[in-house]
Each structure stands twice: as C-alpha cells, then as structure tokens.
C-alpha cells in the first residue's frame, strides 16, 4: 500500500499527527504493532497539566492548553475534559519557598499560568484537605480528560478525513529507495514519501534503523483507582515534596499515581505492579485525606512509557535522512501535549517550519553534549 505519510505508532502522537496531516490534505497510514492506544496513550492518568513543566516545554504546553479548551472543535468530542485546576501542595515553609521559586521562574519567562495561593484560598478550593497545609502553587486552567476517549476521538476524526489505522502491523524494517520509504511489517509492505516515528517506548529501535542513536529508556508507570466515592475534591492535587498525583474523576473514582514505577519485562511487554510502592503511595494520599482510610482500591495497572534522560521529548526532523521525522520520548507527560504535537509535526512536514522553539527537543542533543 502506498501513502503520502507513513506513521509508525498508533498512540496519541501518531493519531494527532495523522489528524493534522489529513486536515492538510495528505494521505496517512498509521502502522500499529498492537492496537491503537494499547500502550501509554490508553493507560495514562489523563492529567492536563501546565503546572511544573520543564521551561523548554512551556510554549508548547500553553498552546496545547488552549487547544484542550476547544478540543471538541478539533475532534468532535470533549474527550471528557474538565478544568478544575491543578495544585501542588505546600506542607511547610520550605515547600512554600520551593514553590515560590518555581512561580518566579515562570514569571521571569514571561508566563503567568502558575500562581502561589495562601492557606485560606487553598482550604476554600479543597475544604476536605487535612488541616496543616500552608498554601500551594496553582494552575487554574489545568485539569484532566479521559485518555482512551481522547485516543478514539483523534483516531476517528483522522479516519473521517481519510487516514488509515492498521493494527497488528509491526514495522520490521525501513529502507529509503529514491524518494520513497519502503516499510516492511510482519504482514505487508507499505511505501510512502514521508516517514514519521511516533513509536513511543520503541521509538529508539525505529531511530536506530535511521542510524540515529537515542538514550531512550522504556519504563512502566503504574496507577491505581478507588471505588466510586461521593464527590469530595475538584482540583487535581500533587505535592511540593512528595511523589503524588491525585484526582477524583467525574464518576467518583479517584485515580492515584505520580511517577510510580512498576516492574517491566520489556522484551515480553509484561508489567507487574510493585505493591509495596503502591502502599507507600496510598499512605501519601492518607497524609492529605485521612478520611479515605477505609476506601477500597479496585484496580491497578501499568503502561509502558518512553523516558528520556532529560525528561523532555524528541520533536525533530531526522538528521540522517530526508523526509523522516521523530516525535517520541514524552517522559510521562505527553497526554497534555498531544494536540499541539500533531500541529507541530504537520507544520514541519508540510511547510518545513513551526512557530515553536524546538531546539531543546533535537534528536542529536545527547551526542552533542557527549562530544
Ligand atoms: C501510567 C501512565 C500515566 C501517565 N499519566 C499522564 C498524565 O497524567 N498526563 C500526561 O500528560 N501524560 C501522562 N502519561 C504519558 C502519556 O501517556 C504519554 O506520554 C503519551 O501517551 C505518549 O504517546 P505516544 O503516542 O508517544 O506513545 P504510545 O501511546 O506508547 O504509542 C506508541 C505506539 O507505537 C507502537 N509501536 C512501537 N513500535 C512499533 C513498530 N515497530 N511497529 C508498529 N507500531 C509500533 C506501540 O505499540 C504503541 O502503541 C502517562 C503515561 C503512563 C504510562
């Protein structure tokens, strides 16, 4: 089969790129070794967070947040997105000083989406929080959505514009012949003018075939969810000095995580929950909400994510081959960025440029640093 663009990876990045490229009139085939959304994009916590981003990501995350506010216009679904804000809690003066430093940095960079709040406002926003916290850092426009709904909405909209998603199509080999890419999967051969690597935790294997080595590390991140509870909290909560991400969803369940690592057998794509770590994580929740002591955890799961050494992605054209591009390595926070990544990659592919500063995300940054 032949197409203008062949995208490897049917996660959110592949789907967002397929949508934006299809909107610009290009034919896209998305090759997915399992099924769309099978990995990080279907398993994530759904956090829509501008708060505490790496400074390099701020221009992208701010624009992505605008797109999320109007997501229905893009994908014909609201992706169940809600925007009650996200707060990093301060438990003492040291935490407050740390958060103030962060707020000052964001302001110096010319942005105003992160603000300090004092104890009174914190308890107005989260009256059920245990007494003793002293304030926090808030992004009032943040929130959460539903990952799998989102993936499905992006895929369906892209399909309605002509994109084809092909499941059970593991890319085995890639070759450039003249102007065309020849891509062999374990089923069929595909050809296309442009190759786009959105292969998540496997993207370094694709990059390797383009003679580009990247120090990507696959890691399994885990989450747990409680039974349904009466509504008790609106904003998504994290903490200044603890690993925590905590949100009550529309149906009353509470999703709990925060960069908790599961055991991973990457070759078998097998993950196993690390229960002692989850117990510690549950204790952190009880530190802030002791009233949840008798609540049942109904499920825990893990998803395989691409982690980069500097925790920011690769968003770049290939430095070794013409007409090849990369968007991977989202290091546990790609859900929020997904709408803008499609726009950026479509701009690079169709116009050869983008309005966003991509220098920090170049694929050869690790080689340069080691040279
Ligand atoms: C537990 C967890 C919680 C998270 N929470 C959040 C959050 O709250 N907020 C947030 O912003 N982000 C979060 N993330 C991160 C976010 O989910 C990811 O950054 C994002 O989904 C990455 O999307 P992707 O398309 O790059 O990767 P993926 O979704 O992994 O998609 C890549 C796809 O490529 C396919 N593929 C790989 N190799 C090949 C090949 N050779 N041939 C064909 N197909 C191939 C894979 O099968 C996979 O489906 C979380 C991640 C996890 C795991």
GROMACS .gro file of C-alpha atoms in nm, residues 111-304:
model
  194
  111UNK     CA    1   0.420   3.338   3.157
  112UNK     CA    2   0.151   3.376   3.422
  113UNK     CA    3  -0.026   3.041   3.437
  114UNK     CA    4   0.134   2.932   3.768
  115UNK     CA    5   0.045   3.134   4.080
  116UNK     CA    6   0.101   3.099   4.452
  117UNK     CA    7  -0.204   3.066   4.675
  118UNK     CA    8  -0.212   3.101   5.052
  119UNK     CA    9  -0.363   2.877   5.314
  120UNK     CA   10  -0.706   3.047   5.312
  121UNK     CA   11  -0.757   3.009   4.940
  122UNK     CA   12  -0.623   2.653   4.945
  123UNK     CA   13  -0.884   2.547   5.200
  124UNK     CA   14  -1.158   2.731   5.010
  125UNK     CA   15  -1.065   2.531   4.700
  126UNK     CA   16  -1.016   2.199   4.885
  127UNK     CA   17  -1.217   2.214   5.211
  128UNK     CA   18  -1.179   1.838   5.268
  129UNK     CA   19  -0.797   1.858   5.281
  130UNK     CA   20  -0.649   1.769   5.621
  131UNK     CA   21  -0.554   2.078   5.827
  132UNK     CA   22  -0.189   2.185   5.832
  133UNK     CA   23  -0.103   2.264   5.470
  134UNK     CA   24   0.021   2.619   5.429
  135UNK     CA   25  -0.054   2.703   5.063
  136UNK     CA   26   0.028   2.586   4.716
  137UNK     CA   27   0.113   2.657   4.356
  138UNK     CA   28  -0.189   2.652   4.127
  139UNK     CA   29  -0.256   2.646   3.755
  140UNK     CA   30  -0.622   2.736   3.736
  141UNK     CA   31  -0.663   2.629   3.371
  142UNK     CA   32  -0.536   2.271   3.427
  143UNK     CA   33  -0.747   1.960   3.468
  144UNK     CA   34  -0.790   1.613   3.327
  145UNK     CA   35  -0.952   1.415   3.048
  146UNK     CA   36  -1.014   1.052   2.961
  147UNK     CA   37  -0.721   0.904   2.771
  148UNK     CA   38  -0.894   0.628   2.578
  149UNK     CA   39  -1.187   0.853   2.478
  150UNK     CA   40  -0.927   1.101   2.356
  151UNK     CA   41  -0.734   0.847   2.152
  152UNK     CA   42  -1.057   0.720   1.995
  153UNK     CA   43  -1.175   1.073   1.915
  154UNK     CA   44  -0.846   1.166   1.746
  155UNK     CA   45  -0.837   0.836   1.553
  156UNK     CA   46  -1.199   0.859   1.435
  157UNK     CA   47  -1.162   1.220   1.323
  158UNK     CA   48  -0.843   1.135   1.135
  159UNK     CA   49  -1.017   0.834   0.976
  160UNK     CA   50  -1.311   1.054   0.872
  161UNK     CA   51  -1.057   1.260   0.675
  162UNK     CA   52  -0.908   0.954   0.507
  163UNK     CA   53  -0.632   0.832   0.741
  164UNK     CA   54  -0.597   0.455   0.773
  165UNK     CA   55  -0.501   0.288   1.103
  166UNK     CA   56  -0.365  -0.063   1.061
  167UNK     CA   57  -0.345  -0.282   1.371
  168UNK     CA   58  -0.121  -0.589   1.420
  169UNK     CA   59   0.128  -0.434   1.182
  170UNK     CA   60   0.468  -0.437   1.347
  171UNK     CA   61   0.728  -0.248   1.147
  172UNK     CA   62   1.026  -0.477   1.098
  173UNK     CA   63   1.244  -0.290   0.853
  174UNK     CA   64   1.269   0.051   0.689
  175UNK     CA   65   1.455   0.148   0.373
  176UNK     CA   66   1.469   0.463   0.166
  177UNK     CA   67   1.466   0.391  -0.207
  178UNK     CA   68   1.493   0.707  -0.412
  179UNK     CA   69   1.215   0.941  -0.299
  180UNK     CA   70   1.019   0.669  -0.130
  181UNK     CA   71   1.024   0.486   0.204
  182UNK     CA   72   0.973   0.109   0.189
  183UNK     CA   73   0.840  -0.024   0.514
  184UNK     CA   74   0.803  -0.394   0.585
  185UNK     CA   75   0.570  -0.509   0.858
  186UNK     CA   76   0.517  -0.867   0.963
  187UNK     CA   77   0.212  -0.868   0.731
  188UNK     CA   78   0.260  -0.640   0.432
  189UNK     CA   79   0.488  -0.390   0.265
  190UNK     CA   80   0.397  -0.018   0.268
  191UNK     CA   81   0.552   0.272   0.087
  192UNK     CA   82   0.530   0.645   0.146
  193UNK     CA   83   0.701   0.975   0.074
  194UNK     CA   84   0.742   1.071   0.440
  195UNK     CA   85   0.817   0.858   0.745
  196UNK     CA   86   0.708   0.972   1.093
  197UNK     CA   87   0.836   0.790   1.401
  198UNK     CA   88   0.576   0.804   1.682
  199UNK     CA   89   0.666   0.463   1.823
  200UNK     CA   90   0.667   0.558   2.193
  201UNK     CA   91   0.887   0.336   2.410
  202UNK     CA   92   1.005   0.153   2.095
  203UNK     CA   93   1.096   0.468   1.902
  204UNK     CA   94   1.470   0.428   1.958
  205UNK     CA   95   1.451   0.099   1.764
  206UNK     CA   96   1.300   0.287   1.470
  207UNK     CA   97   1.553   0.571   1.506
  208UNK     CA   98   1.833   0.313   1.510
  209UNK     CA   99   1.723   0.198   1.164
  210UNK     CA  100   1.780   0.557   1.051
  211UNK     CA  101   2.131   0.547   1.207
  212UNK     CA  102   2.021   0.775   1.490
  213UNK     CA  103   2.100   0.655   1.841
  214UNK     CA  104   1.897   0.793   2.131
  215UNK     CA  105   1.923   0.704   2.501
  216UNK     CA  106   1.553   0.634   2.544
  217UNK     CA  107   1.462   0.416   2.839
  218UNK     CA  108   1.133   0.223   2.845
  219UNK     CA  109   0.974   0.234   3.186
  220UNK     CA  110   0.643   0.107   3.325
  221UNK     CA  111   0.445   0.367   3.518
  222UNK     CA  112   0.164   0.249   3.742
  223UNK     CA  113  -0.165   0.387   3.867
  224UNK     CA  114  -0.444   0.270   4.095
  225UNK     CA  115  -0.809   0.361   4.116
  226UNK     CA  116  -1.054   0.353   4.406
  227UNK     CA  117  -1.418   0.254   4.420
  228UNK     CA  118  -1.668   0.534   4.347
  229UNK     CA  119  -1.691   0.789   4.628
  230UNK     CA  120  -1.922   1.084   4.691
  231UNK     CA  121  -1.772   1.399   4.540
  232UNK     CA  122  -1.509   1.546   4.775
  233UNK     CA  123  -1.241   1.722   4.568
  234UNK     CA  124  -1.230   1.925   4.246
  235UNK     CA  125  -0.869   2.018   4.158
  236UNK     CA  126  -0.602   1.762   4.070
  237UNK     CA  127  -0.351   1.753   4.356
  238UNK     CA  128   0.022   1.695   4.375
  239UNK     CA  129   0.268   1.783   4.648
  240UNK     CA  130   0.579   2.000   4.654
  241UNK     CA  131   0.797   1.737   4.822
  242UNK     CA  132   0.625   1.404   4.761
  243UNK     CA  133   0.554   1.184   4.461
  244UNK     CA  134   0.178   1.221   4.423
  245UNK     CA  135  -0.088   1.277   4.162
  246UNK     CA  136  -0.441   1.252   4.284
  247UNK     CA  137  -0.770   1.326   4.108
  248UNK     CA  138  -1.137   1.246   4.157
  249UNK     CA  139  -1.298   1.165   3.824
  250UNK     CA  140  -1.648   1.252   3.704
  251UNK     CA  141  -1.780   0.909   3.817
  252UNK     CA  142  -1.646   0.950   4.173
  253UNK     CA  143  -1.346   0.717   4.143
  254UNK     CA  144  -1.006   0.852   4.250
  255UNK     CA  145  -0.702   0.791   4.030
  256UNK     CA  146  -0.378   0.784   4.226
  257UNK     CA  147  -0.022   0.778   4.093
  258UNK     CA  148   0.263   1.022   4.039
  259UNK     CA  149   0.557   0.865   3.856
  260UNK     CA  150   0.530   0.536   4.047
  261UNK     CA  151   0.736   0.267   3.873
  262UNK     CA  152   0.617  -0.091   3.809
  263UNK     CA  153   0.835  -0.390   3.721
  264UNK     CA  154   0.890  -0.426   3.348
  265UNK     CA  155   0.999  -0.712   3.124
  266UNK     CA  156   1.028  -0.501   2.810
  267UNK     CA  157   1.105  -0.784   2.568
  268UNK     CA  158   0.779  -0.957   2.667
  269UNK     CA  159   0.593  -0.627   2.716
  270UNK     CA  160   0.499  -0.759   3.056
  271UNK     CA  161   0.441  -0.531   3.356
  272UNK     CA  162   0.388  -0.618   3.720
  273UNK     CA  163   0.256  -0.383   3.988
  274UNK     CA  164   0.505  -0.306   4.265
  275UNK     CA  165   0.263  -0.330   4.558
  276UNK     CA  166   0.497  -0.207   4.836
  277UNK     CA  167   0.546   0.114   4.636
  278UNK     CA  168   0.171   0.142   4.587
  279UNK     CA  169   0.121   0.105   4.964
  280UNK     CA  170   0.359   0.399   5.020
  281UNK     CA  171   0.167   0.595   4.758
  282UNK     CA  172  -0.165   0.520   4.936
  283UNK     CA  173  -0.008   0.637   5.264
  284UNK     CA  174   0.082   0.966   5.097
  285UNK     CA  175  -0.283   1.008   4.999
  286UNK     CA  176  -0.389   0.938   5.358
  287UNK     CA  177  -0.146   1.202   5.480
  288UNK     CA  178  -0.363   1.457   5.296
  289UNK     CA  179  -0.704   1.284   5.319
  290UNK     CA  180  -0.708   1.062   5.632
  291UNK     CA  181  -1.085   1.019   5.587
  292UNK     CA  182  -1.012   0.783   5.293
  293UNK     CA  183  -0.864   0.513   5.522
  294UNK     CA  184  -1.143   0.260   5.455
  295UNK     CA  185  -1.173   0.322   5.082
  296UNK     CA  186  -1.114   0.021   4.856
  297UNK     CA  187  -0.865   0.016   4.572
  298UNK     CA  188  -1.044  -0.167   4.289
  299UNK     CA  189  -0.772  -0.186   4.025
  300UNK     CA  190  -0.410  -0.105   3.950
  301UNK     CA  191  -0.240  -0.108   3.612
  302UNK     CA  192   0.078  -0.004   3.436
  303UNK     CA  193   0.165   0.135   3.094
  304UNK     CA  194   0.497   0.136   2.912
   0.00000   0.00000   0.00000
